[in-house]
Coordinates of C-alpha atoms and ligand atoms in Angstrom, one line a residue:
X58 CA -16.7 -1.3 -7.7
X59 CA -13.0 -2.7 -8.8
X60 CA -10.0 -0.7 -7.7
X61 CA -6.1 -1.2 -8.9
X62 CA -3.2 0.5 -7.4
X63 CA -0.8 1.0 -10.0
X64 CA 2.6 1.3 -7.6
X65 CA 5.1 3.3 -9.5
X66 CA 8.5 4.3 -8.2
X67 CA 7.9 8.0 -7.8
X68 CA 3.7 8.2 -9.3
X69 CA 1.3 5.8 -7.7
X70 CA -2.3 6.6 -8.6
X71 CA -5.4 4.5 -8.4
X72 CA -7.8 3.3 -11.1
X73 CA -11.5 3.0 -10.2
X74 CA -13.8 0.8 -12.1
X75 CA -17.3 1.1 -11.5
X76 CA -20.6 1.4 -13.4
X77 CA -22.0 4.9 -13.6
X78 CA -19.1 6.2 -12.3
X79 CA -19.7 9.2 -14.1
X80 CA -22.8 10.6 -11.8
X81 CA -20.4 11.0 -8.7
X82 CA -17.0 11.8 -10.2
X83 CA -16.9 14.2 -7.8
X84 CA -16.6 12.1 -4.5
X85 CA -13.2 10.4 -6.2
X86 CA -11.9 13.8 -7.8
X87 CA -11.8 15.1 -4.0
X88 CA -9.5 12.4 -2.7
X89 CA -6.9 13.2 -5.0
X90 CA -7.8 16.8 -6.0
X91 CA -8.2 20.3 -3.7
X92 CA -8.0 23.0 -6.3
X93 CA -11.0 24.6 -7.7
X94 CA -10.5 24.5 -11.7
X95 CA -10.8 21.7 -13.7
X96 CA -10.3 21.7 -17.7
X97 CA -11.5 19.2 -19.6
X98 CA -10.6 17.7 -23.4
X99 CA -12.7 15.5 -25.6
X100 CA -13.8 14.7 -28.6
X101 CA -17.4 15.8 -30.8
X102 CA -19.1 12.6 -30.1
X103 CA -18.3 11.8 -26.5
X104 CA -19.2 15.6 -25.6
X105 CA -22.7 14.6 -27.5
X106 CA -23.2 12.1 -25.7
X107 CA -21.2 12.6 -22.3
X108 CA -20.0 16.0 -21.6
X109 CA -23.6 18.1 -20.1
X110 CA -23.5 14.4 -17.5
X111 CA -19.8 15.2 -16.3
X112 CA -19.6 18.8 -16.5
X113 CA -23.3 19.0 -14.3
X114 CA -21.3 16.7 -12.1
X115 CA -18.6 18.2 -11.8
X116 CA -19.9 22.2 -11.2
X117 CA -21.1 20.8 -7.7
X118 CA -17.5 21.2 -6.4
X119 CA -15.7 22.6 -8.9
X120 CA -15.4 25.2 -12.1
X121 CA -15.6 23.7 -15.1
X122 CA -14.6 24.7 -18.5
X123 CA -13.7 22.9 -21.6
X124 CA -12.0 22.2 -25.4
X125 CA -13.7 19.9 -27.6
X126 CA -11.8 18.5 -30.9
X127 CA -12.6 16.8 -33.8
X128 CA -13.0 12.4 -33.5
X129 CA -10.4 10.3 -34.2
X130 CA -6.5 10.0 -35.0
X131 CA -6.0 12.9 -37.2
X132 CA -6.8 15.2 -33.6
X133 CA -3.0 13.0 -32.2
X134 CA -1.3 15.6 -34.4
X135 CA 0.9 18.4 -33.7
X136 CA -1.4 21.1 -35.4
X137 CA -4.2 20.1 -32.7
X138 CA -1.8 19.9 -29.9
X139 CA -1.0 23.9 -30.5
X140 CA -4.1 24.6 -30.8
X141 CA -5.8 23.0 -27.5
X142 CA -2.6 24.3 -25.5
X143 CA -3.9 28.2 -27.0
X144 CA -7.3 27.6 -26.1
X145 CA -6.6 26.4 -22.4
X146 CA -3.8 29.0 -22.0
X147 CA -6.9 31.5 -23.1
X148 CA -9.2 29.9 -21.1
X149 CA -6.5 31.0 -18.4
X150 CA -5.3 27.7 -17.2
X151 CA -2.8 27.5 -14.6
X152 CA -0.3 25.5 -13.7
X153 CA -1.9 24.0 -10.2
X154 CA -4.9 23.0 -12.4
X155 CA -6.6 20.1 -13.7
X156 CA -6.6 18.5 -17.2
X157 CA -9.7 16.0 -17.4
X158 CA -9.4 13.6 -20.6
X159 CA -13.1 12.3 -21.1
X160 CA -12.6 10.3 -24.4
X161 CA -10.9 7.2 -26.0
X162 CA -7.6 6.5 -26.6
X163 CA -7.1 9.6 -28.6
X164 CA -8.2 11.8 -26.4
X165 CA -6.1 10.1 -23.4
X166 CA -2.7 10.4 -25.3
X167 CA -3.2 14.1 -26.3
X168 CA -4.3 15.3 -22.8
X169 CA -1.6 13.2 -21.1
X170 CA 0.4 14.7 -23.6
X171 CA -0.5 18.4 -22.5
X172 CA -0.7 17.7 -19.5
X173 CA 2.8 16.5 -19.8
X174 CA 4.5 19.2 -21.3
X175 CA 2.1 22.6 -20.8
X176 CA 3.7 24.4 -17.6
X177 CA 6.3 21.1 -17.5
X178 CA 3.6 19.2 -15.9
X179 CA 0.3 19.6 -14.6
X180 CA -1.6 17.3 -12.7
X181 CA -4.5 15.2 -15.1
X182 CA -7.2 12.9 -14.8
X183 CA -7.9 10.0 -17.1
X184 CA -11.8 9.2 -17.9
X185 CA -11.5 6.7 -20.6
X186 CA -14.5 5.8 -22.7
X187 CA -14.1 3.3 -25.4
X188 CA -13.0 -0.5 -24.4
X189 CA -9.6 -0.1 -25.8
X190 CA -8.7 3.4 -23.8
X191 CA -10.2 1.7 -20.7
X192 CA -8.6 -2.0 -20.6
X193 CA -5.2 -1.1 -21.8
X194 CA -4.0 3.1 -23.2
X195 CA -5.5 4.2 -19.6
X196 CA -2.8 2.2 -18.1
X197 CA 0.8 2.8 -18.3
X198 CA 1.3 6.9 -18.3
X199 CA 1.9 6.4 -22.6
X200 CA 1.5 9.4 -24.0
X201 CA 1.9 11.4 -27.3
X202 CA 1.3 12.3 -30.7
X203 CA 2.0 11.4 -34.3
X204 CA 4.1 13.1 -36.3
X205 CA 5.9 12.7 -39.7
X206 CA 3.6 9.9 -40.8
X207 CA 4.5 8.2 -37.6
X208 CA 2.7 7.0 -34.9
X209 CA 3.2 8.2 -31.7
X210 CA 6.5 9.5 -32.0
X211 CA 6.3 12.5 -29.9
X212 CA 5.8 11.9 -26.3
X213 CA 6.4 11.6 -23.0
X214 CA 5.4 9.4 -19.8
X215 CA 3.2 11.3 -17.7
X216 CA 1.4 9.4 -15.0
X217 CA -2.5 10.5 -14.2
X218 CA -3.2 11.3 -10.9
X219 CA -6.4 8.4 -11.3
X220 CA -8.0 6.4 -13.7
X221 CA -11.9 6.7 -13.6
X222 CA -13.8 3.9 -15.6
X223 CA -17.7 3.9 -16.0
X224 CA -18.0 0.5 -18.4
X225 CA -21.7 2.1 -18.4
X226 CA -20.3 4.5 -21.3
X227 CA -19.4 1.2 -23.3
X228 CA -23.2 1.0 -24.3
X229 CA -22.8 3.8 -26.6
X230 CA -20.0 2.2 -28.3
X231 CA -20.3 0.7 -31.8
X232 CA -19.7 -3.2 -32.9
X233 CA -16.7 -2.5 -34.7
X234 CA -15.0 0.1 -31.6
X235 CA -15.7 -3.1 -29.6
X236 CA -14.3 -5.6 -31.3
X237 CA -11.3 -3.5 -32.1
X238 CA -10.9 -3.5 -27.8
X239 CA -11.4 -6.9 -27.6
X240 CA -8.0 -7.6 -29.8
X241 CA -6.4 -6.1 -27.3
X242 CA -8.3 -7.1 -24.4
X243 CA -7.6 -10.6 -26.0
X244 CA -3.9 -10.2 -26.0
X245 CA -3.6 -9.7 -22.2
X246 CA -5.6 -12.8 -21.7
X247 CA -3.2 -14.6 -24.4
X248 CA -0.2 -13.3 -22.5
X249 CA -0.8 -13.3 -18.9
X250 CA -4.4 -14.9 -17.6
X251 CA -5.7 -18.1 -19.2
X252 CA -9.0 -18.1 -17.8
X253 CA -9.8 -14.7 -18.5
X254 CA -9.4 -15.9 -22.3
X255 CA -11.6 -19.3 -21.5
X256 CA -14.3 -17.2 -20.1
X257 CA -14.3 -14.6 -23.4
X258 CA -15.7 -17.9 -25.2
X259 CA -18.5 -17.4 -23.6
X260 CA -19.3 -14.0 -25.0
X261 CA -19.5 -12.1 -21.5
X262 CA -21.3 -8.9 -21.4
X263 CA -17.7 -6.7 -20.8
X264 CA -18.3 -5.7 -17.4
X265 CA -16.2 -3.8 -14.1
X266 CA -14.8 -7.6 -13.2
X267 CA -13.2 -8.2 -16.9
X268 CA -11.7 -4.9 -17.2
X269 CA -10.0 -4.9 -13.8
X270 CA -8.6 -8.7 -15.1
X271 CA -7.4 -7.2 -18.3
X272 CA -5.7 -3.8 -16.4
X273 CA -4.3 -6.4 -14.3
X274 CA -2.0 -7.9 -16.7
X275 CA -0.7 -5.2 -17.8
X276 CA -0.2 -3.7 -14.6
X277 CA 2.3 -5.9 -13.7
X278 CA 4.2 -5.5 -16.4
X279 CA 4.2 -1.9 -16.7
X280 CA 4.8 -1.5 -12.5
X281 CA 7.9 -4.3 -13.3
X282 CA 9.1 -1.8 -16.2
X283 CA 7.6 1.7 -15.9
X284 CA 9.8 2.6 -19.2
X285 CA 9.1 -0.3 -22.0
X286 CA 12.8 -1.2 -21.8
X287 CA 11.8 -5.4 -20.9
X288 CA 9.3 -7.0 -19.4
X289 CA 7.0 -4.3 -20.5
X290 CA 7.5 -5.9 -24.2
X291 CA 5.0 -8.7 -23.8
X292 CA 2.4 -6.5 -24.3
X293 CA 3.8 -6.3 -27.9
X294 CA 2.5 -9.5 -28.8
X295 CA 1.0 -9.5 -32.0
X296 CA 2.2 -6.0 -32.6
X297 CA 5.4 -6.7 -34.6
X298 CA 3.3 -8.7 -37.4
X299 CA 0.2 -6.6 -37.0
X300 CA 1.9 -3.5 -37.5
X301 CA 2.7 -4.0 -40.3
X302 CA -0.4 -5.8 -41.4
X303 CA -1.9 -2.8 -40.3
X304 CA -0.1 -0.6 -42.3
X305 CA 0.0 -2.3 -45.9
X306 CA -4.1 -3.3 -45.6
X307 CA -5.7 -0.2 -43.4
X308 CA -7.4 -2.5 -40.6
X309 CA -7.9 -0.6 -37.2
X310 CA -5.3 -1.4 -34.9
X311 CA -6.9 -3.9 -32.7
X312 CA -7.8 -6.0 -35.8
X313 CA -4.3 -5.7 -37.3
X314 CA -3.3 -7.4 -33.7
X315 CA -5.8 -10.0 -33.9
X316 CA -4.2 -11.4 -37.2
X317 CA -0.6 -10.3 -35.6
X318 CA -1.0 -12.9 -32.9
X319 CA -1.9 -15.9 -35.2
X320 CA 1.3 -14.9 -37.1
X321 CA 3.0 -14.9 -34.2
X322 CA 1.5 -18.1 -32.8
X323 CA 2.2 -20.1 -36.3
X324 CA 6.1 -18.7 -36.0
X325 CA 6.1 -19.5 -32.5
X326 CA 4.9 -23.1 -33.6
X327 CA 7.7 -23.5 -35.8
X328 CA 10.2 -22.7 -34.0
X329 CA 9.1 -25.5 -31.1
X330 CA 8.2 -22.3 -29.0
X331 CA 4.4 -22.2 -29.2
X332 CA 2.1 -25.3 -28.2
X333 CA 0.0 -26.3 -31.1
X334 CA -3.4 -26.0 -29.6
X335 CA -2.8 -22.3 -29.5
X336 CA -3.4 -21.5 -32.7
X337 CA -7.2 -23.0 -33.1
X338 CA -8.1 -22.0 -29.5
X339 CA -6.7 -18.5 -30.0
X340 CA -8.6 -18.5 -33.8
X341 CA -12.3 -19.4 -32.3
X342 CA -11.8 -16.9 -30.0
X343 CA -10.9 -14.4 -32.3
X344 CA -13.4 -15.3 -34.8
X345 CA -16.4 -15.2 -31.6
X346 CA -15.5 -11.4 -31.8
X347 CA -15.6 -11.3 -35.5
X348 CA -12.4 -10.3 -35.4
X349 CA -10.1 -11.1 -38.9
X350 CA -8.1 -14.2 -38.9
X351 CA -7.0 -14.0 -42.2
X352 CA -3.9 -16.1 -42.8
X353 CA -0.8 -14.1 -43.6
X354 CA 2.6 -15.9 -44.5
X355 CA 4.9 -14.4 -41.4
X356 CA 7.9 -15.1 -43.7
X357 CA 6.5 -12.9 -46.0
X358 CA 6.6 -10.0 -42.8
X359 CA 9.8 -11.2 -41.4
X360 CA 11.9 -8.8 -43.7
X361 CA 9.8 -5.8 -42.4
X362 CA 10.3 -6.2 -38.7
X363 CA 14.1 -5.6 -39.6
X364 CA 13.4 -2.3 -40.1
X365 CA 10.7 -2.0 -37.1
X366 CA 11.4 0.4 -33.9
X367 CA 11.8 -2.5 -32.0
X368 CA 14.7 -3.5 -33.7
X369 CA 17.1 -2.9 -31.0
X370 CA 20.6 -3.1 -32.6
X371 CA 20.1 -5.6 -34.8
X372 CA 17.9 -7.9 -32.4
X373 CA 14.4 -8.2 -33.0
X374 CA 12.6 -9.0 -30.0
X375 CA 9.9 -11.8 -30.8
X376 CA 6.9 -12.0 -27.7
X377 CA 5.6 -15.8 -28.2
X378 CA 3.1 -17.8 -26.4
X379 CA 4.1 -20.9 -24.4
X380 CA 0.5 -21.8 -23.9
X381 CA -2.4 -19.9 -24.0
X382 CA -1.8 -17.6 -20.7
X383 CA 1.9 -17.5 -20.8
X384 CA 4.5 -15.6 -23.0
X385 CA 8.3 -15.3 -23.3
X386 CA 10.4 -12.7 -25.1
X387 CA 12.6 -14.2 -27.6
X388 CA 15.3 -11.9 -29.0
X389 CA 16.4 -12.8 -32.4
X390 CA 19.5 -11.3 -34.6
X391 CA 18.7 -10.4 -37.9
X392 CA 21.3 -13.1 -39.3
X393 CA 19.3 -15.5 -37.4
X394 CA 16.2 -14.7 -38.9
X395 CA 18.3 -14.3 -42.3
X396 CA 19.6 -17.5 -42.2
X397 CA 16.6 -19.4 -40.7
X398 CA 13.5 -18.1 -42.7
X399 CA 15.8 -17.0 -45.7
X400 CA 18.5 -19.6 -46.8
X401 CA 16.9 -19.7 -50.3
X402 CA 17.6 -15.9 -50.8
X403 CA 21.0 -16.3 -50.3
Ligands
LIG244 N1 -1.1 5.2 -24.4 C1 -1.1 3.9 -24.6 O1 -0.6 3.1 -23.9 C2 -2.0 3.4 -25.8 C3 -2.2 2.0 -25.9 C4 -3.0 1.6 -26.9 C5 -3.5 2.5 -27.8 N2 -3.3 3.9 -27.7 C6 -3.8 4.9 -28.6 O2 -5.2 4.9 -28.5 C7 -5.8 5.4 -29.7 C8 -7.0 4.6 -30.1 O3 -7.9 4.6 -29.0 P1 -9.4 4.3 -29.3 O4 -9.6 3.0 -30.0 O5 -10.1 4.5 -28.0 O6 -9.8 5.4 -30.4 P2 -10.6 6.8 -30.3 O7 -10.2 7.6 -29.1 O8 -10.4 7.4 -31.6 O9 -12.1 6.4 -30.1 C9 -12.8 5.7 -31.2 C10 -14.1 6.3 -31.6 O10 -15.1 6.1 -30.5 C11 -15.7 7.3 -30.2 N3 -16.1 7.1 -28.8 C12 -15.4 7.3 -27.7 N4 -16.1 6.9 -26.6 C13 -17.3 6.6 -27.0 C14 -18.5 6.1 -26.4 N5 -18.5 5.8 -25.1 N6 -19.6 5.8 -27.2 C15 -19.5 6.0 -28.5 N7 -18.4 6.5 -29.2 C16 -17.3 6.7 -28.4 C17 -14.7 8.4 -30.4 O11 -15.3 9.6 -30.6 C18 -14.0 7.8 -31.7 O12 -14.7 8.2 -32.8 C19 -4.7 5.3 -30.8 O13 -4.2 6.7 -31.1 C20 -3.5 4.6 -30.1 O14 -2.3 5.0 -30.5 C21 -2.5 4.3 -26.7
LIG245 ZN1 -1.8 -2.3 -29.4

């Protein structure tokens, strides 16, 4: 059993690692909860495969009902958000209750989401199940929904009460869920823990002790900068590039990152930023996880990140390496970027 305190400034909560976590849910819940109801939102597949285990847990202390919605992104949209908040207000939910979010990413941002806003607030519990939701959206009280053919645009940070984490569930997962975690799992060794990264080359069977290293670089950015206004940025590596990557040639996220981060390690390379050996370390690693590492001309992608949300005021904030372990952010204006990737065009 692993277990991170995440120390917030006004939410501290705990986030418990352990495998088959999910056959005694109950002797955690009860440290942190002492109301009898608890509501629970997943998705089709993980109530297939998970739901009868945690609800037969759960009934031994508590009553237990549920909303199951349809998998993937499409569910992070406002139609489905009014429509679980009808069917738990129906269901009778009050506002001393708990929200249970027994899914992946998906599932976490709309119940945090609820949970957020239905009542103002109501107390939730995150139960992550894929290895993106568990190494990294767990994390970090990020929550939301897209709307107008953008991504998470309507949110708000709500902190979970805990974290429960049964890397048992990632059994069920398939190869390509995986691998899209392991871009992002990845990144946090690339930004913050060198040897978490050395011992990925070894193809490691993803275990309690590698997703409390990976929550642990995030965690100290996000307890450093509980609102993404600085430090919290690093995490963004990769993420300016492979956004848009992601965008223009439909690749799941975590593979739009992978590719994201060599862009960013080349441009980091150019500008004397970015040891060299980054970029084939970085690209075996990668490629172990069959991950893409299709070369894309940053250049090309530089004109795009003008117009990305990150754009603050006319600074792009650029999250390079050093060397493999260690980042920096580097703001750039736009007529730096105009005049130093650009001069032709003018
Ligand atoms: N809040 C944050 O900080 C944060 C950070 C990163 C990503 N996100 C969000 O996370 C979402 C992506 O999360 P995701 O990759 O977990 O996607 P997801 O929730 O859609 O899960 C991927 C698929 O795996 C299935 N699944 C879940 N658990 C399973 C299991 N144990 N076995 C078999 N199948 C299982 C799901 O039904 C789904 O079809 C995106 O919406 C993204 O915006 C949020
Ligand atoms: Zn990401």
């Amino acid at each position: 059993m692993k277990k991170l305190e995440i120390q917030l400034k006004d939410n501290s909560y705990t986030i418990i690692i352990e495998d088959g976590l999910l056959s005694h849910l109950c002797f955690y819940l009860e440290q942190v909860y002492s109301n009898k109801k608890i509501f629970i939102l997943t998705d089709d597949i993980v109530k297939n495969l998970y739901l009868d285990k945690v609800i037969n847990e759960l009934k031994k202390k508590y009553e237990v009902d549920y909303v199951v919605v349809p998998n993937g992104e499409n569910s992070k949209s406002i139609m489905t958000y009014t429509k679980v908040c009808e069917e738990f207000l129906n269901k009778g939910i009050r506002r001393n209750d708990l929200l249970l979010a027994l899914g992946g990413g998906v599932i976490g941002d709309l119940c945090g989401f609820i949970a957020g806003t239905i009542y103002r607030g109501i107390p939730y519990v995150n139960v992550p199940t894929t290895l993106l939701s568990q190494m990294d959206s767990s994390i970090g009280g990020k929550t939301g929904i897209d709307f107008a053919d953008r991504k998470n645009i309507l949110g708000v940070f709500k902190q979970p009460i805990m974290v429960c984490i049964d890397p048992k569930t990632l059994d069920t997962l398939n190869d390509r869920e995986m691998n899209n975690g392991m871009g992002e799992l990845i990144k946090h060794g690339a930004i913050g823990n060198r040897a978490l990264l050395m011992k990925l080359k070894d193809k490691p069977k993803i275990d309690e002790t590698i997703i409390y290293e990976s929550l642990s670089v995030k965690k100290k950015v996000v307890e450093k900068d509980e609102f993404d206004l600085k430090e919290r940025m690093t995490l963004n590596f990769g993420h300016t590039f492979g956004h848009a990557i992601e965008l223009k040639y439909g690749y799941k996220h975590g593979e739009a990152v992978a590719i994201g981060m060599l862009m960013a390690v080349r441009m980091g390379m150019d500008l004397k930023i970015t040891d060299s050996s980054c970029y084939p370390e970085l690209k075996q690693i990668l490629q172990i996880y069959h991950l893409p590492i299709e070369e894309y001309d940053y250049r090309e992608y530089l004109k795009d990140t003008v117009l990305d949300k990150k754009n603050i005021a006319g600074i792009v904030h650029f999250i390079f390496l050093t060397h493999l372990g260690e980042c920096k952010i580097y703001p750039i204006t736009e007529s730096q970027i105009k005049e130093r990737f650009y001069e032709c065009d003018n």
